[in-house]
Amino acid sequence: MTAPSAADRAFHAAFAALVDGRIEAGARALETLAADGHVEAAHELARLHLYRMHPTPDAEAGRRLLDDAADTDHPGARYTRALVTAGDADGGWAEDLQAAARAGHPLAWRSLAMLWAAQPEASAQSAATRWFALGAGAGDPVAMALWRRRAPTAVPATPTPAAVAATLAEAPPLDVAHATRALPPLRDDEDWRLQEAAFGPEDAAYLQALATPLLEPSQAWDPASGGTLRVPIRTSHDAPIDPLMEDVAMRLLQRRLCGLAGCPAINAEPMVVLRYRSGQEYRLHRDLLPPSTLADPVQGRGGQRVATVLAYLNAVDEGGETDFPRRDVRVAPRAGAALVFRNLRPDGSPDEDSLHAGLPVRRGEKWIATLWIRGGAVRGF
Ligand code: PD2
Ligand code: ZN
């Protein structure tokens, strides 16, 4: 084993500073290293900018650094570029994703598995199963959960470089057009719409697998204290998906669902997956943010929640409809359907008619994923 170079030692020190919460010092050290051509430092610096963890985040600078790092074929940077550009029409992200997979990136394996899982051909389905098996073998719990649905009793694959190369070689071409298909955005004269077939059964299983270990009792904004609390109006469990946990499959899904509201995915708050059990509900409310939140430089970024998208992950045995009493609309959950509605009127004022509730589940469970969409950008990509 060769001794680490001085630059590598400086990189590890910079990384340790970031982990330690000394962001300013870590970022400065990464900047020096990146300027000297340290690819790993450029990649981490790009991530700091893109995830808005840099003291002065600059998404454009992040993208430039990322391009430089990815162009050297650094697998992590190619994966991050796939993540940041997923869904772009040129399809370069699919090449980045496959390069990262070839180099052994487990999140790339999981995302590729999801892409092939959405293609009907038998060869795509077998590629999906093999990628999930490799991810499971590498210890990815989400890949494991999805693979178990396909192969309940089999033993996970050993993720050797040869197995990875063979799995890539045998897979059919990726259907990038299907993965990036756009759904029709709300028209100006529509307040809401239920979009059928917005996503597939594997997407639903994937969101449940991702969220299950993260579920906590839901909270809601409490006007009395001005904070978020566990309050009886919302009795579900939920899991906000931190952007750092998002993978390419998630980004493609977010992009498609945001498109229903006619908004770019950078306007979306982190996705929240909710689970309601029998008797649980979300009582009448509007999704609008209070003035105190909007005035906060961090929480208020992006402005008001202009629209909401609810993705129904399953059909509920009984109950659990989303109810809009002032619009006389009641939507029964249907797997794969997404409900999009506006929270503001065309003049930008709060739409009182957006009042809605998740009615109590009477039998079975209800799983949904929520995207609250702001009027402007909340995130770096
Ligand atoms: O679960 C629902 O149907 C529901 C109803 C109202 C979800 C939300 N609001 C929400 O997540 O904002
Ligand atoms: Zn709501």
mmCIF file of C-alpha atoms and ligand atoms in Angstrom:
data_model
loop_
_atom_site.group_PDB
_atom_site.id
_atom_site.type_symbol
_atom_site.label_atom_id
_atom_site.label_comp_id
_atom_site.label_asym_id
_atom_site.label_seq_id
_atom_site.Cartn_x
_atom_site.Cartn_y
_atom_site.Cartn_z
ATOM 1 C CA MET A 1 0.000 0.000 0.000
ATOM 2 C CA THR A 2 1.411 3.428 -0.907
ATOM 3 C CA ALA A 3 1.464 6.216 1.692
ATOM 4 C CA PRO A 4 -1.173 8.932 1.146
ATOM 5 C CA SER A 5 0.140 12.051 -0.565
ATOM 6 C CA ALA A 6 0.241 15.407 1.249
ATOM 7 C CA ALA A 7 -2.773 16.477 -0.825
ATOM 8 C CA ASP A 8 -4.711 13.367 0.191
ATOM 9 C CA ARG A 9 -3.876 13.993 3.845
ATOM 10 C CA ALA A 10 -5.088 17.586 3.457
ATOM 11 C CA PHE A 11 -8.278 16.295 1.807
ATOM 12 C CA HIS A 12 -8.987 13.935 4.711
ATOM 13 C CA ALA A 13 -8.373 16.784 7.171
ATOM 14 C CA ALA A 14 -10.780 19.010 5.223
ATOM 15 C CA PHE A 15 -13.381 16.263 5.179
ATOM 16 C CA ALA A 16 -12.955 15.706 8.934
ATOM 17 C CA ALA A 17 -13.499 19.446 9.483
ATOM 18 C CA LEU A 18 -16.793 19.265 7.560
ATOM 19 C CA VAL A 19 -17.969 16.218 9.501
ATOM 20 C CA ASP A 20 -17.008 18.059 12.675
ATOM 21 C CA GLY A 21 -19.235 21.010 11.713
ATOM 22 C CA ARG A 22 -16.319 23.335 10.873
ATOM 23 C CA ILE A 23 -17.874 24.058 7.481
ATOM 24 C CA GLU A 24 -16.080 27.336 6.729
ATOM 25 C CA ALA A 25 -12.606 25.855 7.391
ATOM 26 C CA GLY A 26 -13.421 22.624 5.524
ATOM 27 C CA ALA A 27 -14.816 24.483 2.502
ATOM 28 C CA ARG A 28 -11.778 26.778 2.286
ATOM 29 C CA ALA A 29 -9.412 23.798 2.436
ATOM 30 C CA LEU A 30 -11.398 22.012 -0.295
ATOM 31 C CA GLU A 31 -11.246 25.153 -2.444
ATOM 32 C CA THR A 32 -7.439 25.246 -2.217
ATOM 33 C CA LEU A 33 -7.160 21.552 -3.049
ATOM 34 C CA ALA A 34 -9.674 21.738 -5.919
ATOM 35 C CA ALA A 35 -7.785 24.690 -7.420
ATOM 36 C CA ASP A 36 -4.675 22.461 -7.350
ATOM 37 C CA GLY A 37 -6.534 19.773 -9.323
ATOM 38 C CA HIS A 38 -7.547 17.418 -6.479
ATOM 39 C CA VAL A 39 -10.542 15.672 -8.054
ATOM 40 C CA GLU A 40 -12.050 14.285 -4.861
ATOM 41 C CA ALA A 41 -11.882 17.757 -3.301
ATOM 42 C CA ALA A 42 -13.579 19.288 -6.358
ATOM 43 C CA HIS A 43 -16.329 16.674 -6.096
ATOM 44 C CA GLU A 44 -16.958 17.304 -2.387
ATOM 45 C CA LEU A 45 -16.882 21.056 -2.916
ATOM 46 C CA ALA A 46 -19.413 20.678 -5.740
ATOM 47 C CA ARG A 47 -21.653 18.703 -3.380
ATOM 48 C CA LEU A 48 -21.362 21.407 -0.708
ATOM 49 C CA HIS A 49 -22.575 23.989 -3.223
ATOM 50 C CA LEU A 50 -25.303 21.848 -4.744
ATOM 51 C CA TYR A 51 -26.759 20.722 -1.405
ATOM 52 C CA ARG A 52 -26.490 24.322 -0.161
ATOM 53 C CA MET A 53 -24.188 23.348 2.713
ATOM 54 C CA HIS A 54 -21.413 25.716 1.550
ATOM 55 C CA PRO A 55 -21.254 28.978 3.557
ATOM 56 C CA THR A 56 -22.064 30.860 0.314
ATOM 57 C CA PRO A 57 -23.771 28.273 -1.884
ATOM 58 C CA ASP A 58 -23.498 28.771 -5.625
ATOM 59 C CA ALA A 59 -25.205 26.082 -7.695
ATOM 60 C CA GLU A 60 -23.538 27.195 -10.933
ATOM 61 C CA ALA A 61 -20.078 26.944 -9.340
ATOM 62 C CA GLY A 62 -21.105 23.522 -8.048
ATOM 63 C CA ARG A 63 -22.043 22.341 -11.516
ATOM 64 C CA ARG A 64 -18.772 23.594 -13.015
ATOM 65 C CA LEU A 65 -16.728 21.809 -10.338
ATOM 66 C CA LEU A 66 -18.812 18.687 -10.817
ATOM 67 C CA ASP A 67 -18.301 18.709 -14.577
ATOM 68 C CA ASP A 68 -14.541 19.054 -14.108
ATOM 69 C CA ALA A 69 -14.457 16.155 -11.642
ATOM 70 C CA ALA A 70 -16.817 13.935 -13.693
ATOM 71 C CA ASP A 71 -14.858 14.588 -16.884
ATOM 72 C CA THR A 72 -11.843 12.876 -15.234
ATOM 73 C CA ASP A 73 -14.083 9.779 -14.943
ATOM 74 C CA HIS A 74 -14.186 9.892 -11.150
ATOM 75 C CA PRO A 75 -17.010 7.371 -10.364
ATOM 76 C CA GLY A 76 -18.465 9.357 -7.455
ATOM 77 C CA ALA A 77 -18.537 12.544 -9.525
ATOM 78 C CA ARG A 78 -20.145 10.718 -12.434
ATOM 79 C CA TYR A 79 -22.820 9.420 -10.073
ATOM 80 C CA THR A 80 -23.397 12.894 -8.599
ATOM 81 C CA ARG A 81 -23.644 14.372 -12.105
ATOM 82 C CA ALA A 82 -26.202 11.696 -13.022
ATOM 83 C CA LEU A 83 -28.157 12.706 -9.913
ATOM 84 C CA VAL A 84 -28.000 16.429 -10.639
ATOM 85 C CA THR A 85 -28.909 16.129 -14.325
ATOM 86 C CA ALA A 86 -31.303 13.119 -14.111
ATOM 87 C CA GLY A 87 -34.142 13.641 -16.542
ATOM 88 C CA ASP A 88 -32.351 16.148 -18.786
ATOM 89 C CA ALA A 89 -33.298 15.603 -22.395
ATOM 90 C CA ASP A 90 -29.775 14.887 -23.663
ATOM 91 C CA GLY A 91 -29.656 11.632 -21.662
ATOM 92 C CA GLY A 92 -26.023 12.161 -20.630
ATOM 93 C CA TRP A 93 -27.102 11.307 -17.079
ATOM 94 C CA ALA A 94 -27.896 7.729 -18.178
ATOM 95 C CA GLU A 95 -24.328 7.339 -19.433
ATOM 96 C CA ASP A 96 -22.943 8.785 -16.198
ATOM 97 C CA LEU A 97 -25.145 6.402 -14.247
ATOM 98 C CA GLN A 98 -23.939 3.354 -16.151
ATOM 99 C CA ALA A 99 -20.305 4.460 -15.784
ATOM 100 C CA ALA A 100 -20.785 4.829 -12.017
ATOM 101 C CA ALA A 101 -22.456 1.398 -11.913
ATOM 102 C CA ARG A 102 -19.563 -0.162 -13.822
ATOM 103 C CA ALA A 103 -17.156 1.364 -11.274
ATOM 104 C CA GLY A 104 -19.098 -0.246 -8.418
ATOM 105 C CA HIS A 105 -21.360 2.496 -7.051
ATOM 106 C CA PRO A 106 -24.248 0.745 -5.165
ATOM 107 C CA LEU A 107 -26.648 3.686 -5.474
ATOM 108 C CA ALA A 108 -26.111 3.535 -9.232
ATOM 109 C CA TRP A 109 -26.972 -0.166 -9.141
ATOM 110 C CA ARG A 110 -30.182 0.522 -7.263
ATOM 111 C CA SER A 111 -31.170 3.351 -9.611
ATOM 112 C CA LEU A 112 -30.427 1.282 -12.707
ATOM 113 C CA ALA A 113 -32.500 -1.541 -11.256
ATOM 114 C CA MET A 114 -35.404 0.905 -10.866
ATOM 115 C CA LEU A 115 -35.017 2.113 -14.452
ATOM 116 C CA TRP A 116 -35.031 -1.406 -15.868
ATOM 117 C CA ALA A 117 -37.872 -2.404 -13.552
ATOM 118 C CA ALA A 118 -40.044 0.202 -15.315
ATOM 119 C CA GLN A 119 -39.445 -1.428 -18.726
ATOM 120 C CA PRO A 120 -41.775 -4.295 -19.659
ATOM 121 C CA GLU A 121 -39.391 -6.541 -21.696
ATOM 122 C CA ALA A 122 -38.364 -9.790 -19.989
ATOM 123 C CA SER A 123 -34.670 -8.917 -20.477
ATOM 124 C CA ALA A 124 -35.199 -5.578 -18.653
ATOM 125 C CA GLN A 125 -37.000 -7.333 -15.799
ATOM 126 C CA SER A 126 -34.181 -9.823 -15.421
ATOM 127 C CA ALA A 127 -31.630 -6.941 -15.487
ATOM 128 C CA ALA A 128 -33.635 -5.224 -12.731
ATOM 129 C CA THR A 129 -33.645 -8.374 -10.605
ATOM 130 C CA ARG A 130 -29.900 -8.853 -11.074
ATOM 131 C CA TRP A 131 -29.097 -5.241 -10.136
ATOM 132 C CA PHE A 132 -31.302 -5.447 -7.056
ATOM 133 C CA ALA A 133 -29.510 -8.697 -6.117
ATOM 134 C CA LEU A 134 -26.109 -7.031 -6.484
ATOM 135 C CA GLY A 135 -27.250 -4.043 -4.415
ATOM 136 C CA ALA A 136 -28.608 -6.436 -1.786
ATOM 137 C CA GLY A 137 -25.273 -8.265 -1.786
ATOM 138 C CA ALA A 138 -23.490 -4.928 -1.250
ATOM 139 C CA GLY A 139 -25.649 -4.261 1.831
ATOM 140 C CA ASP A 140 -28.128 -1.736 0.361
ATOM 141 C CA PRO A 141 -31.313 -2.276 2.424
ATOM 142 C CA VAL A 142 -33.584 -0.672 -0.185
ATOM 143 C CA ALA A 143 -32.230 -2.917 -2.963
ATOM 144 C CA MET A 144 -32.654 -5.847 -0.575
ATOM 145 C CA ALA A 145 -36.328 -5.031 0.079
ATOM 146 C CA LEU A 146 -37.058 -4.658 -3.647
ATOM 147 C CA TRP A 147 -35.139 -7.776 -4.564
ATOM 148 C CA ARG A 148 -36.966 -9.808 -1.874
ATOM 149 C CA ARG A 149 -40.250 -9.015 -3.664
ATOM 150 C CA ARG A 150 -38.858 -10.693 -6.761
ATOM 151 C CA ALA A 151 -36.845 -13.491 -5.164
ATOM 152 C CA PRO A 152 -38.220 -14.176 -1.686
ATOM 153 C CA THR A 153 -35.887 -17.025 -0.792
ATOM 154 C CA ALA A 154 -32.766 -16.592 -2.949
ATOM 155 C CA VAL A 155 -29.315 -15.675 -1.633
ATOM 156 C CA PRO A 156 -28.054 -12.165 -2.596
ATOM 157 C CA ALA A 157 -25.474 -11.972 -5.401
ATOM 158 C CA THR A 158 -21.820 -11.386 -4.567
ATOM 159 C CA PRO A 159 -21.028 -8.028 -6.155
ATOM 160 C CA THR A 160 -17.743 -8.921 -7.857
ATOM 161 C CA PRO A 161 -16.464 -6.700 -10.705
ATOM 162 C CA ALA A 162 -17.082 -9.640 -13.085
ATOM 163 C CA ALA A 163 -20.716 -9.949 -11.949
ATOM 164 C CA VAL A 164 -21.203 -6.211 -12.434
ATOM 165 C CA ALA A 165 -19.662 -6.272 -15.920
ATOM 166 C CA ALA A 166 -21.778 -9.286 -16.947
ATOM 167 C CA THR A 167 -24.986 -7.680 -15.638
ATOM 168 C CA LEU A 168 -24.268 -4.506 -17.601
ATOM 169 C CA ALA A 169 -23.382 -6.447 -20.751
ATOM 170 C CA GLU A 170 -26.592 -8.522 -20.700
ATOM 171 C CA ALA A 171 -29.051 -5.699 -20.008
ATOM 172 C CA PRO A 172 -31.115 -4.251 -22.865
ATOM 173 C CA PRO A 173 -30.773 -0.541 -23.718
ATOM 174 C CA LEU A 174 -32.266 1.828 -21.164
ATOM 175 C CA ASP A 175 -35.530 3.426 -22.244
ATOM 176 C CA VAL A 176 -34.549 6.982 -21.335
ATOM 177 C CA ALA A 177 -37.656 8.444 -23.003
ATOM 178 C CA HIS A 178 -39.920 6.372 -20.733
ATOM 179 C CA ALA A 179 -37.920 7.248 -17.600
ATOM 180 C CA THR A 180 -38.150 10.962 -18.399
ATOM 181 C CA ARG A 181 -41.735 11.037 -19.685
ATOM 182 C CA ALA A 182 -43.497 14.247 -18.717
ATOM 183 C CA LEU A 183 -47.027 14.337 -17.331
ATOM 184 C CA PRO A 184 -49.394 17.095 -18.490
ATOM 185 C CA PRO A 185 -49.089 20.149 -16.215
ATOM 186 C CA LEU A 186 -52.155 21.720 -14.578
ATOM 187 C CA ARG A 187 -53.810 24.112 -17.009
ATOM 188 C CA ASP A 188 -54.430 27.713 -15.924
ATOM 189 C CA ASP A 189 -58.146 26.948 -15.630
ATOM 190 C CA GLU A 190 -57.625 23.864 -13.424
ATOM 191 C CA ASP A 191 -57.381 23.993 -9.599
ATOM 192 C CA TRP A 192 -56.694 20.302 -9.214
ATOM 193 C CA ARG A 193 -56.369 17.077 -11.161
ATOM 194 C CA LEU A 194 -56.081 13.379 -10.432
ATOM 195 C CA GLN A 195 -53.458 11.916 -12.769
ATOM 196 C CA GLU A 196 -53.685 8.151 -13.254
ATOM 197 C CA ALA A 197 -50.565 6.055 -13.985
ATOM 198 C CA ALA A 198 -48.208 8.777 -12.775
ATOM 199 C CA PHE A 199 -45.744 6.158 -11.521
ATOM 200 C CA GLY A 200 -45.407 2.397 -11.359
ATOM 201 C CA PRO A 201 -45.743 -0.294 -8.685
ATOM 202 C CA GLU A 202 -41.966 -0.550 -8.265
ATOM 203 C CA ASP A 203 -41.811 3.197 -7.483
ATOM 204 C CA ALA A 204 -44.394 2.688 -4.741
ATOM 205 C CA ALA A 205 -42.532 -0.291 -3.255
ATOM 206 C CA TYR A 206 -39.284 1.671 -3.489
ATOM 207 C CA LEU A 207 -40.676 4.667 -1.561
ATOM 208 C CA GLN A 208 -42.080 2.372 1.111
ATOM 209 C CA ALA A 209 -38.752 0.545 1.458
ATOM 210 C CA LEU A 210 -36.853 3.834 1.668
ATOM 211 C CA ALA A 211 -39.221 5.352 4.226
ATOM 212 C CA THR A 212 -40.070 2.409 6.494
ATOM 213 C CA PRO A 213 -36.984 2.622 8.759
ATOM 214 C CA LEU A 214 -37.361 6.417 8.989
ATOM 215 C CA LEU A 215 -41.027 6.650 10.002
ATOM 216 C CA GLU A 216 -41.769 8.837 13.034
ATOM 217 C CA PRO A 217 -45.077 10.154 14.426
ATOM 218 C CA SER A 218 -46.200 13.044 12.188
ATOM 219 C CA GLN A 219 -46.051 16.633 13.374
ATOM 220 C CA ALA A 220 -48.013 19.666 12.283
ATOM 221 C CA TRP A 221 -47.682 23.399 12.707
ATOM 222 C CA ASP A 222 -49.203 24.557 15.958
ATOM 223 C CA PRO A 223 -50.471 28.168 15.846
ATOM 224 C CA ALA A 224 -50.424 28.370 19.671
ATOM 225 C CA SER A 225 -46.681 27.788 19.961
ATOM 226 C CA GLY A 226 -45.635 28.857 16.464
ATOM 227 C CA GLY A 227 -43.677 25.612 16.030
ATOM 228 C CA THR A 228 -44.195 22.109 14.698
ATOM 229 C CA LEU A 229 -45.509 19.688 17.266
ATOM 230 C CA ARG A 230 -47.136 16.300 17.497
ATOM 231 C CA VAL A 231 -50.745 17.458 17.416
ATOM 232 C CA PRO A 232 -53.945 15.447 17.179
ATOM 233 C CA ILE A 233 -54.924 16.873 13.785
ATOM 234 C CA ARG A 234 -52.300 14.626 12.170
ATOM 235 C CA THR A 235 -52.002 11.105 13.546
ATOM 236 C CA SER A 236 -50.039 9.364 10.780
ATOM 237 C CA HIS A 237 -46.369 8.416 10.790
ATOM 238 C CA ASP A 238 -44.109 10.044 8.218
ATOM 239 C CA ALA A 239 -40.581 10.069 6.881
ATOM 240 C CA PRO A 240 -39.136 13.202 5.257
ATOM 241 C CA ILE A 241 -36.569 12.034 2.702
ATOM 242 C CA ASP A 242 -33.460 14.158 3.198
ATOM 243 C CA PRO A 243 -32.047 15.329 -0.176
ATOM 244 C CA LEU A 244 -28.773 13.617 0.805
ATOM 245 C CA MET A 245 -30.666 10.312 0.657
ATOM 246 C CA GLU A 246 -32.098 10.874 -2.801
ATOM 247 C CA ASP A 247 -30.863 8.704 -5.646
ATOM 248 C CA VAL A 248 -31.337 8.975 -9.393
ATOM 249 C CA ALA A 249 -34.588 6.974 -9.290
ATOM 250 C CA MET A 250 -35.982 9.391 -6.713
ATOM 251 C CA ARG A 251 -34.923 12.458 -8.708
ATOM 252 C CA LEU A 252 -36.664 11.164 -11.843
ATOM 253 C CA LEU A 253 -39.839 10.568 -9.874
ATOM 254 C CA GLN A 254 -39.704 13.999 -8.211
ATOM 255 C CA ARG A 255 -39.165 15.652 -11.544
ATOM 256 C CA ARG A 256 -42.152 13.912 -13.106
ATOM 257 C CA LEU A 257 -44.452 14.678 -10.149
ATOM 258 C CA CYS A 258 -43.373 18.347 -9.996
ATOM 259 C CA GLY A 259 -44.114 18.585 -13.718
ATOM 260 C CA LEU A 260 -47.789 17.950 -12.866
ATOM 261 C CA ALA A 261 -47.778 21.306 -11.079
ATOM 262 C CA GLY A 262 -45.878 22.874 -13.993
ATOM 263 C CA CYS A 263 -42.890 23.504 -11.665
ATOM 264 C CA PRO A 264 -39.231 22.520 -11.774
ATOM 265 C CA ALA A 265 -38.049 20.032 -9.146
ATOM 266 C CA ILE A 266 -35.800 22.672 -7.534
ATOM 267 C CA ASN A 267 -39.004 24.264 -6.186
ATOM 268 C CA ALA A 268 -39.951 21.158 -4.192
ATOM 269 C CA GLU A 269 -39.417 20.657 -0.482
ATOM 270 C CA PRO A 270 -38.014 17.247 0.457
ATOM 271 C CA MET A 271 -40.477 14.485 -0.304
ATOM 272 C CA VAL A 272 -42.398 13.165 2.705
ATOM 273 C CA VAL A 273 -43.687 9.588 2.751
ATOM 274 C CA LEU A 274 -46.687 9.056 5.046
ATOM 275 C CA ARG A 275 -48.239 5.919 6.461
ATOM 276 C CA TYR A 276 -51.726 5.955 7.970
ATOM 277 C CA ARG A 277 -53.013 2.963 9.874
ATOM 278 C CA SER A 278 -56.633 2.233 10.704
ATOM 279 C CA GLY A 279 -58.184 5.242 12.476
ATOM 280 C CA GLN A 280 -55.381 7.637 11.510
ATOM 281 C CA GLU A 281 -56.087 10.833 9.630
ATOM 282 C CA TYR A 282 -54.970 14.330 8.697
ATOM 283 C CA ARG A 283 -57.761 16.686 9.687
ATOM 284 C CA LEU A 284 -58.855 19.750 7.720
ATOM 285 C CA HIS A 285 -56.024 22.152 6.934
ATOM 286 C CA ARG A 286 -54.421 24.138 4.152
ATOM 287 C CA ASP A 287 -50.843 23.489 3.081
ATOM 288 C CA LEU A 288 -49.992 27.221 3.127
ATOM 289 C CA LEU A 289 -47.063 28.362 5.261
ATOM 290 C CA PRO A 290 -47.631 30.924 8.019
ATOM 291 C CA PRO A 291 -46.065 34.411 7.664
ATOM 292 C CA SER A 292 -43.494 33.649 10.398
ATOM 293 C CA THR A 293 -42.134 30.722 8.361
ATOM 294 C CA LEU A 294 -42.125 32.751 5.146
ATOM 295 C CA ALA A 295 -40.185 35.539 6.892
ATOM 296 C CA ASP A 296 -37.446 33.116 7.975
ATOM 297 C CA PRO A 297 -34.407 33.297 5.642
ATOM 298 C CA VAL A 298 -33.998 29.492 5.636
ATOM 299 C CA GLN A 299 -37.565 28.166 6.048
ATOM 300 C CA GLY A 300 -39.015 30.883 3.831
ATOM 301 C CA ARG A 301 -36.689 30.240 0.907
ATOM 302 C CA GLY A 302 -38.656 29.719 -2.294
ATOM 303 C CA GLY A 303 -41.719 31.513 -0.903
ATOM 304 C CA GLN A 304 -45.200 30.137 -0.454
ATOM 305 C CA ARG A 305 -46.312 26.579 -1.269
ATOM 306 C CA VAL A 306 -48.038 27.216 -4.579
ATOM 307 C CA ALA A 307 -49.106 23.623 -5.177
ATOM 308 C CA THR A 308 -49.160 20.191 -3.569
ATOM 309 C CA VAL A 309 -48.732 16.780 -5.201
ATOM 310 C CA LEU A 310 -49.945 13.669 -3.360
ATOM 311 C CA ALA A 311 -48.792 10.370 -4.845
ATOM 312 C CA TYR A 312 -50.957 7.434 -3.751
ATOM 313 C CA LEU A 313 -48.784 4.399 -3.193
ATOM 314 C CA ASN A 314 -51.611 1.939 -2.571
ATOM 315 C CA ALA A 315 -55.364 1.527 -2.692
ATOM 316 C CA VAL A 316 -56.913 1.598 0.782
ATOM 317 C CA ASP A 317 -59.365 -1.149 1.785
ATOM 318 C CA GLU A 318 -61.761 1.415 3.259
ATOM 319 C CA GLY A 319 -61.566 5.153 4.038
ATOM 320 C CA GLY A 320 -58.515 7.388 3.666
ATOM 321 C CA GLU A 321 -59.933 9.583 0.917
ATOM 322 C CA THR A 322 -58.479 13.067 0.387
ATOM 323 C CA ASP A 323 -61.391 15.424 0.892
ATOM 324 C CA PHE A 324 -61.886 19.023 -0.327
ATOM 325 C CA PRO A 325 -65.187 20.023 1.325
ATOM 326 C CA ARG A 326 -65.315 23.481 -0.297
ATOM 327 C CA ARG A 327 -64.836 21.990 -3.749
ATOM 328 C CA ASP A 328 -67.102 19.022 -3.182
ATOM 329 C CA VAL A 329 -64.275 16.735 -4.245
ATOM 330 C CA ARG A 330 -63.314 13.461 -2.550
ATOM 331 C CA VAL A 331 -60.476 11.390 -3.991
ATOM 332 C CA ALA A 332 -60.125 7.711 -3.118
ATOM 333 C CA PRO A 333 -56.474 6.550 -3.104
ATOM 334 C CA ARG A 334 -55.558 4.463 -6.143
ATOM 335 C CA ALA A 335 -52.096 2.962 -6.539
ATOM 336 C CA GLY A 336 -50.041 4.878 -9.095
ATOM 337 C CA ALA A 337 -52.333 7.937 -9.162
ATOM 338 C CA ALA A 338 -51.131 11.426 -8.206
ATOM 339 C CA LEU A 339 -53.358 14.277 -7.061
ATOM 340 C CA VAL A 340 -52.107 17.785 -7.808
ATOM 341 C CA PHE A 341 -53.807 20.917 -6.496
ATOM 342 C CA ARG A 342 -53.089 24.604 -6.155
ATOM 343 C CA ASN A 343 -52.913 26.386 -2.806
ATOM 344 C CA LEU A 344 -53.024 29.907 -4.275
ATOM 345 C CA ARG A 345 -55.408 31.751 -6.546
ATOM 346 C CA PRO A 346 -54.119 33.085 -9.875
ATOM 347 C CA ASP A 347 -53.547 36.515 -8.210
ATOM 348 C CA GLY A 348 -51.236 34.870 -5.624
ATOM 349 C CA SER A 349 -53.630 35.137 -2.682
ATOM 350 C CA PRO A 350 -54.351 32.065 -0.510
ATOM 351 C CA ASP A 351 -57.025 29.886 -2.072
ATOM 352 C CA GLU A 352 -59.502 29.301 0.767
ATOM 353 C CA ASP A 353 -61.034 26.462 -1.252
ATOM 354 C CA SER A 354 -57.808 24.476 -1.008
ATOM 355 C CA LEU A 355 -58.942 23.399 2.492
ATOM 356 C CA HIS A 356 -58.523 19.610 2.590
ATOM 357 C CA ALA A 357 -58.232 16.574 4.838
ATOM 358 C CA GLY A 358 -56.971 13.021 4.739
ATOM 359 C CA LEU A 359 -60.073 11.218 6.044
ATOM 360 C CA PRO A 360 -59.580 8.462 8.621
ATOM 361 C CA VAL A 361 -58.485 5.125 7.258
ATOM 362 C CA ARG A 362 -61.207 2.624 8.169
ATOM 363 C CA ARG A 363 -59.574 -0.630 7.084
ATOM 364 C CA GLY A 364 -56.069 -1.422 5.868
ATOM 365 C CA GLU A 365 -53.165 1.006 5.525
ATOM 366 C CA LYS A 366 -52.717 4.112 3.396
ATOM 367 C CA TRP A 367 -49.316 5.138 2.041
ATOM 368 C CA ILE A 368 -48.743 8.398 0.203
ATOM 369 C CA ALA A 369 -45.813 10.574 -0.791
ATOM 370 C CA THR A 370 -46.262 14.337 -0.562
ATOM 371 C CA LEU A 371 -44.433 17.059 -2.460
ATOM 372 C CA TRP A 372 -45.064 20.603 -1.295
ATOM 373 C CA ILE A 373 -43.998 22.908 -4.092
ATOM 374 C CA ARG A 374 -42.841 26.492 -3.547
ATOM 375 C CA GLY A 375 -43.143 29.399 -5.970
ATOM 376 C CA GLY A 376 -39.353 29.631 -6.348
ATOM 377 C CA ALA A 377 -36.217 27.539 -5.916
ATOM 378 C CA VAL A 378 -35.640 25.928 -2.510
ATOM 379 C CA ARG A 379 -32.706 23.771 -3.467
ATOM 380 C CA GLY A 380 -29.601 23.809 -5.619
ATOM 381 C CA PHE A 381 -30.671 21.170 -8.165
HETATM 382 O O1 PD2 B 1 -53.201 11.892 3.082
HETATM 383 C C1 PD2 B 1 -53.882 12.749 2.565
HETATM 384 O O2 PD2 B 1 -54.853 12.442 1.857
HETATM 385 C C2 PD2 B 1 -53.542 14.162 2.801
HETATM 386 C C3 PD2 B 1 -54.559 15.026 3.014
HETATM 387 C C4 PD2 B 1 -54.244 16.328 3.229
HETATM 388 C C5 PD2 B 1 -52.247 14.626 2.828
HETATM 389 C C6 PD2 B 1 -52.020 15.968 3.032
HETATM 390 N N1 PD2 B 1 -52.998 16.816 3.209
HETATM 391 C C7 PD2 B 1 -50.675 16.573 3.017
HETATM 392 O O3 PD2 B 1 -49.691 15.783 3.076
HETATM 393 O O4 PD2 B 1 -50.575 17.806 2.952
HETATM 394 ZN ZN ZN B 2 -52.347 18.867 3.106
#
